[in-house]
Amino acid sequence: MPQTPPLAKYVDPLPMPMTAIPDPSVYPGADYYELTMRQGTWRFHRDLKPATVWGYWARNPRDPHKAIGMGYLGPTISVNRDHPTVVKYRNELPTTHLFQFVIDAIRKGDPELTPMAPPPYKTKPPFPPNVNVWNVVHQHGGFTAPQSDGMPLHSFSPDGFHAESYTTLDPSRVKPNEAICAYTNHELASMLWYHDHGMGMTSVNVYAGLAGLYLIRDPADERLGLPRGEFEVPLILQDRTFHRDGSLAYTMTQREGEDTPVVNGKAYPFLAVEPRRYRLRILNASNERFWRLRFETPRNVLPQPTLPFWLIGTDGGFRAPLQMLNFLISPAERYDLIVDFSQMPMGTNITLTNYHAPVHFPGMPGMGPVISEIMQFQVTKHCPEAGTRRRRPRSSSCRRSHPSNRNRTPADGNGSRTSTSSSAP
């Protein structure tokens, strides 16, 4: 069974997914995007060679020669609540799968991979004999009309073969390898995500890289003074296994889970942070791994070995803030956190760790590889000097380490602060 070669930890900076740029001129009153699924290369670690991967690329209406993306995963779509979005999805992937051995095993009826219908029903192959790659995009967590939901039987192939329930809006504007979907964005401000949902091959398609973030924002939330810009950090958590040449190894036909943590497409990355509050938007995009996460600090920095944080939102949006020391996140779940590094001395390394979450959870002791360390936050960036013109939300400003600040919560909507005994910052 493939195993990832030893990798140095915390030597690669955390990548930040780019944000797609909408074109408001195509459908007046809506933001329009074009996302193309393509094969490319991506380097998961300094010590690994580039791997062949799949990803989404967004058309750039400001420069059609420079698509927005990074090869692996997809650009973030950021929209305002109740302002509709229209997306054209285009399939330009190869017609042979990146993990063709899995497709072949499913087609041959491997009992561990192919669902078998009980008598008197007959088993139906999940995809046609002439299709090795087909895809459809599902907006996960949204209130979506059926024709835009990206159901598995809406799949379409790079060469234009359609599953039995394929559908598209505005058919006159699509080619056989395309589909148009629309989203109302009526949800509360929250983080959704989009991913492949191809019939019979969702697991391998997502594993190859087909996933991205979809943020719904409400301008009224600016009054909350939450960290934003570079201080609002998305973390897409996945587990992957790599061959020695750096290519992706899909081992879930042999075991549960993979052996290496990957965040935003990098194995064991680090993020240099200032001693201040950050907002972390966390997505578990793993195929089957649960994570139980906490922020571990060096000894003698805090009274306890872990850094407390505030949970301010989950899949459906904001919730009453809750101070926590750890949390369990299952596949496809999203967590919205405020983490305060202001009390950490310069040079402190805080490690995001995973513990007591075996694969497959809640199995004990679990059959998959154990992953204990994920990434590191390194307090190495100095806050801008007082008096500069740089503007920041009032709750996110840098604070000098001082005992009077030690047990304070994030600022509330009025800018006041309360003690940790309160559940509402």
Short mmCIF file of N, CA, C and O in Angstrom, two decimals, residues 213-308:
data_model
loop_
_atom_site.label_atom_id
_atom_site.label_comp_id
_atom_site.label_asym_id
_atom_site.label_seq_id
_atom_site.Cartn_x
_atom_site.Cartn_y
_atom_site.Cartn_z
N LEU A 213 -14.71 27.07 -1.99
CA LEU A 213 -15.53 27.77 -0.99
C LEU A 213 -16.54 28.69 -1.66
O LEU A 213 -16.29 29.27 -2.72
N TYR A 214 -17.69 28.84 -0.97
CA TYR A 214 -18.76 29.73 -1.44
C TYR A 214 -19.22 30.53 -0.22
O TYR A 214 -19.88 29.99 0.68
N LEU A 215 -18.82 31.79 -0.15
CA LEU A 215 -19.12 32.64 1.01
C LEU A 215 -20.32 33.52 0.74
O LEU A 215 -20.37 34.21 -0.28
N ILE A 216 -21.27 33.50 1.66
CA ILE A 216 -22.41 34.40 1.60
C ILE A 216 -22.21 35.45 2.69
O ILE A 216 -22.09 35.12 3.88
N ARG A 217 -22.18 36.71 2.29
CA ARG A 217 -21.93 37.79 3.23
C ARG A 217 -23.15 38.69 3.33
O ARG A 217 -23.96 38.78 2.40
N ASP A 218 -23.26 39.35 4.47
CA ASP A 218 -24.31 40.32 4.71
C ASP A 218 -23.63 41.63 5.09
O ASP A 218 -22.93 41.68 6.11
N PRO A 219 -23.77 42.69 4.29
CA PRO A 219 -23.10 43.96 4.62
C PRO A 219 -23.41 44.45 6.02
O PRO A 219 -22.59 45.13 6.64
N ALA A 220 -24.59 44.07 6.56
CA ALA A 220 -24.94 44.51 7.91
C ALA A 220 -24.02 43.92 8.96
O ALA A 220 -23.90 44.45 10.08
N ASP A 221 -23.33 42.82 8.63
CA ASP A 221 -22.45 42.18 9.61
C ASP A 221 -21.18 42.97 9.86
O ASP A 221 -20.43 42.67 10.80
N GLU A 222 -20.91 43.97 9.05
CA GLU A 222 -19.71 44.78 9.28
C GLU A 222 -19.76 45.47 10.64
O GLU A 222 -18.72 45.80 11.22
N ARG A 223 -20.97 45.70 11.15
CA ARG A 223 -21.09 46.35 12.46
C ARG A 223 -20.52 45.47 13.58
O ARG A 223 -20.24 45.97 14.67
N LEU A 224 -20.37 44.17 13.33
CA LEU A 224 -19.85 43.27 14.35
C LEU A 224 -18.36 43.47 14.57
O LEU A 224 -17.81 42.99 15.58
N GLY A 225 -17.68 44.12 13.64
CA GLY A 225 -16.26 44.36 13.82
C GLY A 225 -15.40 43.11 13.80
O GLY A 225 -14.37 43.06 14.46
N LEU A 226 -15.81 42.09 13.04
CA LEU A 226 -15.04 40.85 12.98
C LEU A 226 -13.78 41.04 12.13
O LEU A 226 -13.75 41.88 11.23
N PRO A 227 -12.74 40.26 12.39
CA PRO A 227 -11.54 40.34 11.56
C PRO A 227 -11.87 40.07 10.09
O PRO A 227 -12.68 39.19 9.78
N ARG A 228 -11.26 40.82 9.20
CA ARG A 228 -11.52 40.64 7.78
C ARG A 228 -10.26 40.90 6.98
O ARG A 228 -9.21 41.21 7.53
N GLY A 229 -10.39 40.79 5.67
CA GLY A 229 -9.20 40.93 4.83
C GLY A 229 -8.23 39.81 5.11
O GLY A 229 -8.61 38.64 5.19
N GLU A 230 -6.96 40.13 5.29
CA GLU A 230 -5.95 39.11 5.52
C GLU A 230 -6.11 38.42 6.87
O GLU A 230 -5.48 37.40 7.13
N PHE A 231 -6.95 38.97 7.75
CA PHE A 231 -7.16 38.39 9.07
C PHE A 231 -8.38 37.47 9.12
O PHE A 231 -8.72 36.96 10.18
N GLU A 232 -9.04 37.28 7.99
CA GLU A 232 -10.09 36.28 7.84
C GLU A 232 -9.52 35.18 6.97
O GLU A 232 -9.30 35.37 5.76
N VAL A 233 -9.25 34.02 7.55
CA VAL A 233 -8.44 32.99 6.90
C VAL A 233 -9.27 31.74 6.66
O VAL A 233 -9.78 31.12 7.61
N PRO A 234 -9.45 31.31 5.40
CA PRO A 234 -10.12 30.04 5.13
C PRO A 234 -9.14 28.87 5.30
O PRO A 234 -7.98 28.96 4.91
N LEU A 235 -9.63 27.79 5.89
CA LEU A 235 -8.83 26.58 6.07
C LEU A 235 -9.62 25.40 5.53
O LEU A 235 -10.60 24.95 6.14
N ILE A 236 -9.20 24.88 4.38
CA ILE A 236 -9.85 23.72 3.77
C ILE A 236 -9.04 22.49 4.18
O ILE A 236 -7.93 22.26 3.68
N LEU A 237 -9.60 21.69 5.10
CA LEU A 237 -8.89 20.53 5.65
C LEU A 237 -9.19 19.28 4.82
O LEU A 237 -10.35 18.97 4.55
N GLN A 238 -8.13 18.57 4.45
CA GLN A 238 -8.26 17.30 3.73
C GLN A 238 -7.17 16.36 4.21
O GLN A 238 -6.19 16.79 4.83
N ASP A 239 -7.32 15.08 3.92
CA ASP A 239 -6.22 14.13 4.13
C ASP A 239 -5.93 13.46 2.79
O ASP A 239 -6.85 13.10 2.04
N ARG A 240 -4.65 13.31 2.50
CA ARG A 240 -4.21 12.75 1.23
C ARG A 240 -3.00 11.85 1.46
O ARG A 240 -2.28 12.01 2.45
N THR A 241 -2.79 10.92 0.54
CA THR A 241 -1.59 10.08 0.54
C THR A 241 -0.85 10.34 -0.76
O THR A 241 -1.48 10.54 -1.81
N PHE A 242 0.49 10.33 -0.70
CA PHE A 242 1.30 10.65 -1.87
C PHE A 242 2.30 9.54 -2.17
O PHE A 242 2.89 8.95 -1.25
N HIS A 243 2.49 9.28 -3.46
CA HIS A 243 3.59 8.42 -3.88
C HIS A 243 4.90 9.17 -3.68
O HIS A 243 4.92 10.38 -3.48
N ARG A 244 5.99 8.46 -3.79
CA ARG A 244 7.30 9.08 -3.57
C ARG A 244 7.59 10.16 -4.61
O ARG A 244 8.37 11.09 -4.35
N ASP A 245 6.97 10.06 -5.79
CA ASP A 245 7.21 11.08 -6.81
C ASP A 245 6.31 12.30 -6.63
O ASP A 245 6.33 13.22 -7.45
N GLY A 246 5.51 12.31 -5.56
CA GLY A 246 4.65 13.46 -5.28
C GLY A 246 3.25 13.35 -5.82
O GLY A 246 2.40 14.21 -5.51
N SER A 247 2.96 12.34 -6.62
CA SER A 247 1.62 12.20 -7.19
C SER A 247 0.64 11.69 -6.14
O SER A 247 1.03 11.07 -5.14
N LEU A 248 -0.64 11.98 -6.37
CA LEU A 248 -1.68 11.55 -5.44
C LEU A 248 -1.87 10.04 -5.49
O LEU A 248 -1.91 9.45 -6.58
N ALA A 249 -1.98 9.44 -4.32
CA ALA A 249 -2.27 8.00 -4.21
C ALA A 249 -3.63 7.85 -3.55
O ALA A 249 -3.83 8.31 -2.43
N TYR A 250 -4.56 7.22 -4.24
CA TYR A 250 -5.90 7.00 -3.70
C TYR A 250 -5.93 5.62 -3.06
O TYR A 250 -5.91 4.60 -3.76
N THR A 251 -5.96 5.55 -1.73
CA THR A 251 -5.87 4.26 -1.03
C THR A 251 -7.17 3.86 -0.35
O THR A 251 -7.19 2.86 0.36
N MET A 252 -8.23 4.64 -0.54
CA MET A 252 -9.47 4.32 0.20
C MET A 252 -10.18 3.08 -0.32
O MET A 252 -11.18 2.67 0.26
N THR A 253 -9.68 2.48 -1.39
CA THR A 253 -10.17 1.16 -1.78
C THR A 253 -9.53 0.08 -0.92
O THR A 253 -9.94 -1.08 -0.96
N GLN A 254 -8.49 0.44 -0.14
CA GLN A 254 -7.76 -0.53 0.67
C GLN A 254 -7.85 -0.28 2.17
O GLN A 254 -7.65 -1.18 2.96
N ARG A 255 -8.10 0.99 2.56
CA ARG A 255 -8.14 1.31 3.98
C ARG A 255 -9.02 2.54 4.18
O ARG A 255 -9.48 3.15 3.22
N GLU A 256 -9.20 2.91 5.43
CA GLU A 256 -10.01 4.07 5.76
C GLU A 256 -9.11 5.28 5.97
O GLU A 256 -8.23 5.26 6.82
N GLY A 257 -9.33 6.33 5.21
CA GLY A 257 -8.58 7.55 5.39
C GLY A 257 -7.20 7.51 4.77
O GLY A 257 -6.69 6.46 4.39
N GLU A 258 -6.61 8.70 4.68
CA GLU A 258 -5.28 8.84 4.12
C GLU A 258 -4.30 9.26 5.22
O GLU A 258 -4.70 9.48 6.37
N ASP A 259 -3.01 9.39 4.89
CA ASP A 259 -2.02 9.50 5.96
C ASP A 259 -1.40 10.88 6.17
O ASP A 259 -0.57 11.05 7.08
N THR A 260 -1.78 11.89 5.36
CA THR A 260 -1.12 13.19 5.46
C THR A 260 -2.16 14.31 5.47
O THR A 260 -3.06 14.32 4.63
N PRO A 261 -2.03 15.27 6.40
CA PRO A 261 -2.96 16.40 6.41
C PRO A 261 -2.61 17.41 5.31
O PRO A 261 -1.43 17.70 5.07
N VAL A 262 -3.61 17.94 4.66
CA VAL A 262 -3.43 18.95 3.63
C VAL A 262 -4.39 20.09 3.93
O VAL A 262 -5.58 19.87 4.14
N VAL A 263 -3.88 21.32 3.98
CA VAL A 263 -4.71 22.50 4.25
C VAL A 263 -4.54 23.48 3.08
O VAL A 263 -3.41 23.89 2.77
N ASN A 264 -5.63 23.81 2.45
CA ASN A 264 -5.60 24.69 1.27
C ASN A 264 -4.62 24.18 0.21
O ASN A 264 -4.00 24.96 -0.52
N GLY A 265 -4.46 22.87 0.16
CA GLY A 265 -3.60 22.28 -0.85
C GLY A 265 -2.15 22.10 -0.46
O GLY A 265 -1.35 21.67 -1.29
N LYS A 266 -1.77 22.37 0.80
CA LYS A 266 -0.39 22.16 1.24
C LYS A 266 -0.35 21.21 2.42
O LYS A 266 -1.19 21.29 3.32
N ALA A 267 0.66 20.33 2.42
CA ALA A 267 0.85 19.40 3.52
C ALA A 267 1.64 20.07 4.63
O ALA A 267 2.69 20.66 4.38
N TYR A 268 1.13 20.02 5.84
CA TYR A 268 1.78 20.60 7.02
C TYR A 268 2.21 22.07 6.78
O TYR A 268 3.38 22.42 6.96
N PRO A 269 1.30 22.95 6.41
CA PRO A 269 1.72 24.33 6.15
C PRO A 269 1.86 25.14 7.44
O PRO A 269 1.50 24.68 8.53
N PHE A 270 2.37 26.35 7.29
CA PHE A 270 2.39 27.29 8.41
C PHE A 270 1.79 28.61 7.96
O PHE A 270 1.79 28.94 6.76
N LEU A 271 1.28 29.36 8.91
CA LEU A 271 0.76 30.70 8.64
C LEU A 271 1.41 31.67 9.62
O LEU A 271 1.29 31.50 10.84
N ALA A 272 2.14 32.64 9.10
CA ALA A 272 2.72 33.69 9.94
C ALA A 272 1.61 34.66 10.33
O ALA A 272 0.89 35.17 9.47
N VAL A 273 1.44 34.90 11.63
CA VAL A 273 0.35 35.74 12.12
C VAL A 273 0.89 36.86 13.00
O VAL A 273 2.01 36.80 13.53
N GLU A 274 0.08 37.90 13.14
CA GLU A 274 0.37 38.98 14.07
C GLU A 274 -0.22 38.62 15.43
O GLU A 274 -1.15 37.79 15.52
N PRO A 275 0.26 39.21 16.51
CA PRO A 275 -0.34 38.97 17.83
C PRO A 275 -1.65 39.74 17.96
O PRO A 275 -1.72 40.80 18.57
N ARG A 276 -2.72 39.16 17.40
CA ARG A 276 -4.02 39.81 17.35
C ARG A 276 -5.08 38.75 17.07
O ARG A 276 -4.79 37.56 16.97
N ARG A 277 -6.33 39.18 16.94
CA ARG A 277 -7.42 38.24 16.66
C ARG A 277 -7.48 37.91 15.17
O ARG A 277 -7.27 38.78 14.32
N TYR A 278 -7.82 36.65 14.90
CA TYR A 278 -8.04 36.17 13.54
C TYR A 278 -9.39 35.45 13.49
O TYR A 278 -9.83 34.85 14.48
N ARG A 279 -9.99 35.52 12.34
CA ARG A 279 -11.22 34.75 12.08
C ARG A 279 -10.85 33.59 11.16
O ARG A 279 -10.36 33.80 10.05
N LEU A 280 -11.06 32.36 11.62
CA LEU A 280 -10.74 31.17 10.86
C LEU A 280 -12.02 30.53 10.35
O LEU A 280 -12.90 30.18 11.15
N ARG A 281 -12.15 30.39 9.03
CA ARG A 281 -13.31 29.76 8.41
C ARG A 281 -12.89 28.35 7.99
O ARG A 281 -12.17 28.17 7.01
N ILE A 282 -13.30 27.34 8.74
CA ILE A 282 -12.79 25.98 8.58
C ILE A 282 -13.81 25.10 7.88
O ILE A 282 -14.98 25.03 8.28
N LEU A 283 -13.37 24.41 6.85
CA LEU A 283 -14.17 23.41 6.12
C LEU A 283 -13.47 22.07 6.21
O LEU A 283 -12.27 21.97 5.94
N ASN A 284 -14.22 21.04 6.59
CA ASN A 284 -13.69 19.68 6.51
C ASN A 284 -14.07 19.13 5.13
O ASN A 284 -15.20 18.71 4.90
N ALA A 285 -13.13 19.17 4.19
CA ALA A 285 -13.36 18.67 2.83
C ALA A 285 -12.76 17.28 2.63
O ALA A 285 -12.53 16.86 1.50
N SER A 286 -12.48 16.58 3.73
CA SER A 286 -11.99 15.20 3.64
C SER A 286 -13.10 14.28 3.15
O SER A 286 -14.28 14.53 3.38
N ASN A 287 -12.70 13.19 2.52
CA ASN A 287 -13.70 12.24 2.03
C ASN A 287 -14.41 11.51 3.15
O ASN A 287 -15.61 11.26 3.07
N GLU A 288 -13.68 11.15 4.22
CA GLU A 288 -14.34 10.41 5.29
C GLU A 288 -13.75 10.67 6.68
O GLU A 288 -14.28 10.20 7.67
N ARG A 289 -12.69 11.46 6.77
CA ARG A 289 -12.04 11.66 8.05
C ARG A 289 -12.73 12.73 8.88
O ARG A 289 -13.01 13.83 8.40
N PHE A 290 -13.00 12.42 10.16
CA PHE A 290 -13.40 13.39 11.16
C PHE A 290 -12.12 13.97 11.77
O PHE A 290 -11.11 13.29 11.88
N TRP A 291 -12.19 15.23 12.20
CA TRP A 291 -11.07 15.86 12.89
C TRP A 291 -11.55 16.38 14.24
O TRP A 291 -12.61 16.98 14.34
N ARG A 292 -10.76 16.13 15.29
CA ARG A 292 -11.01 16.76 16.59
C ARG A 292 -9.85 17.72 16.82
O ARG A 292 -8.72 17.31 17.06
N LEU A 293 -10.13 18.99 16.74
CA LEU A 293 -9.10 20.00 16.61
C LEU A 293 -8.91 20.82 17.88
O LEU A 293 -9.87 21.11 18.60
N ARG A 294 -7.67 21.20 18.13
CA ARG A 294 -7.35 22.13 19.20
C ARG A 294 -6.06 22.86 18.83
O ARG A 294 -5.29 22.41 17.98
N PHE A 295 -5.82 23.98 19.52
CA PHE A 295 -4.65 24.81 19.26
C PHE A 295 -3.68 24.63 20.42
O PHE A 295 -3.91 25.14 21.51
N GLU A 296 -2.61 23.89 20.19
CA GLU A 296 -1.66 23.58 21.26
C GLU A 296 -0.56 24.63 21.30
O GLU A 296 0.02 25.00 20.28
N THR A 297 -0.26 25.09 22.52
CA THR A 297 0.77 26.10 22.73
C THR A 297 1.97 25.50 23.45
O THR A 297 1.86 24.44 24.09
N PRO A 298 3.13 26.14 23.38
CA PRO A 298 4.29 25.66 24.15
C PRO A 298 4.00 25.74 25.65
O PRO A 298 3.12 26.47 26.10
N ARG A 299 4.71 24.97 26.41
CA ARG A 299 4.53 24.97 27.86
C ARG A 299 4.86 26.34 28.44
O ARG A 299 5.70 27.07 27.93
N ASN A 300 4.18 26.66 29.52
CA ASN A 300 4.42 27.89 30.31
C ASN A 300 3.96 29.16 29.61
O ASN A 300 4.21 30.25 30.11
N VAL A 301 3.30 29.04 28.45
CA VAL A 301 2.76 30.24 27.80
C VAL A 301 1.39 30.57 28.35
O VAL A 301 1.07 31.74 28.59
N LEU A 302 0.58 29.53 28.59
CA LEU A 302 -0.77 29.70 29.14
C LEU A 302 -0.93 28.78 30.34
O LEU A 302 -0.18 27.81 30.50
N PRO A 303 -1.94 29.06 31.19
CA PRO A 303 -2.19 28.15 32.33
C PRO A 303 -2.55 26.75 31.88
O PRO A 303 -2.29 25.78 32.59
N GLN A 304 -3.15 26.60 30.68
CA GLN A 304 -3.48 25.29 30.13
C GLN A 304 -2.70 25.10 28.84
O GLN A 304 -2.21 26.05 28.25
N PRO A 305 -2.56 23.86 28.37
CA PRO A 305 -1.71 23.61 27.19
C PRO A 305 -2.36 23.98 25.86
O PRO A 305 -1.72 23.85 24.82
N THR A 306 -3.63 24.39 25.86
CA THR A 306 -4.30 24.73 24.62
C THR A 306 -4.82 26.16 24.66
O THR A 306 -5.19 26.67 25.72
N LEU A 307 -4.86 26.78 23.50
CA LEU A 307 -5.32 28.16 23.38
C LEU A 307 -6.84 28.17 23.23
O LEU A 307 -7.37 27.57 22.28
N PRO A 308 -7.57 28.84 24.11
CA PRO A 308 -9.02 28.92 23.95
C PRO A 308 -9.38 29.73 22.70
O PRO A 308 -8.60 30.56 22.22
#
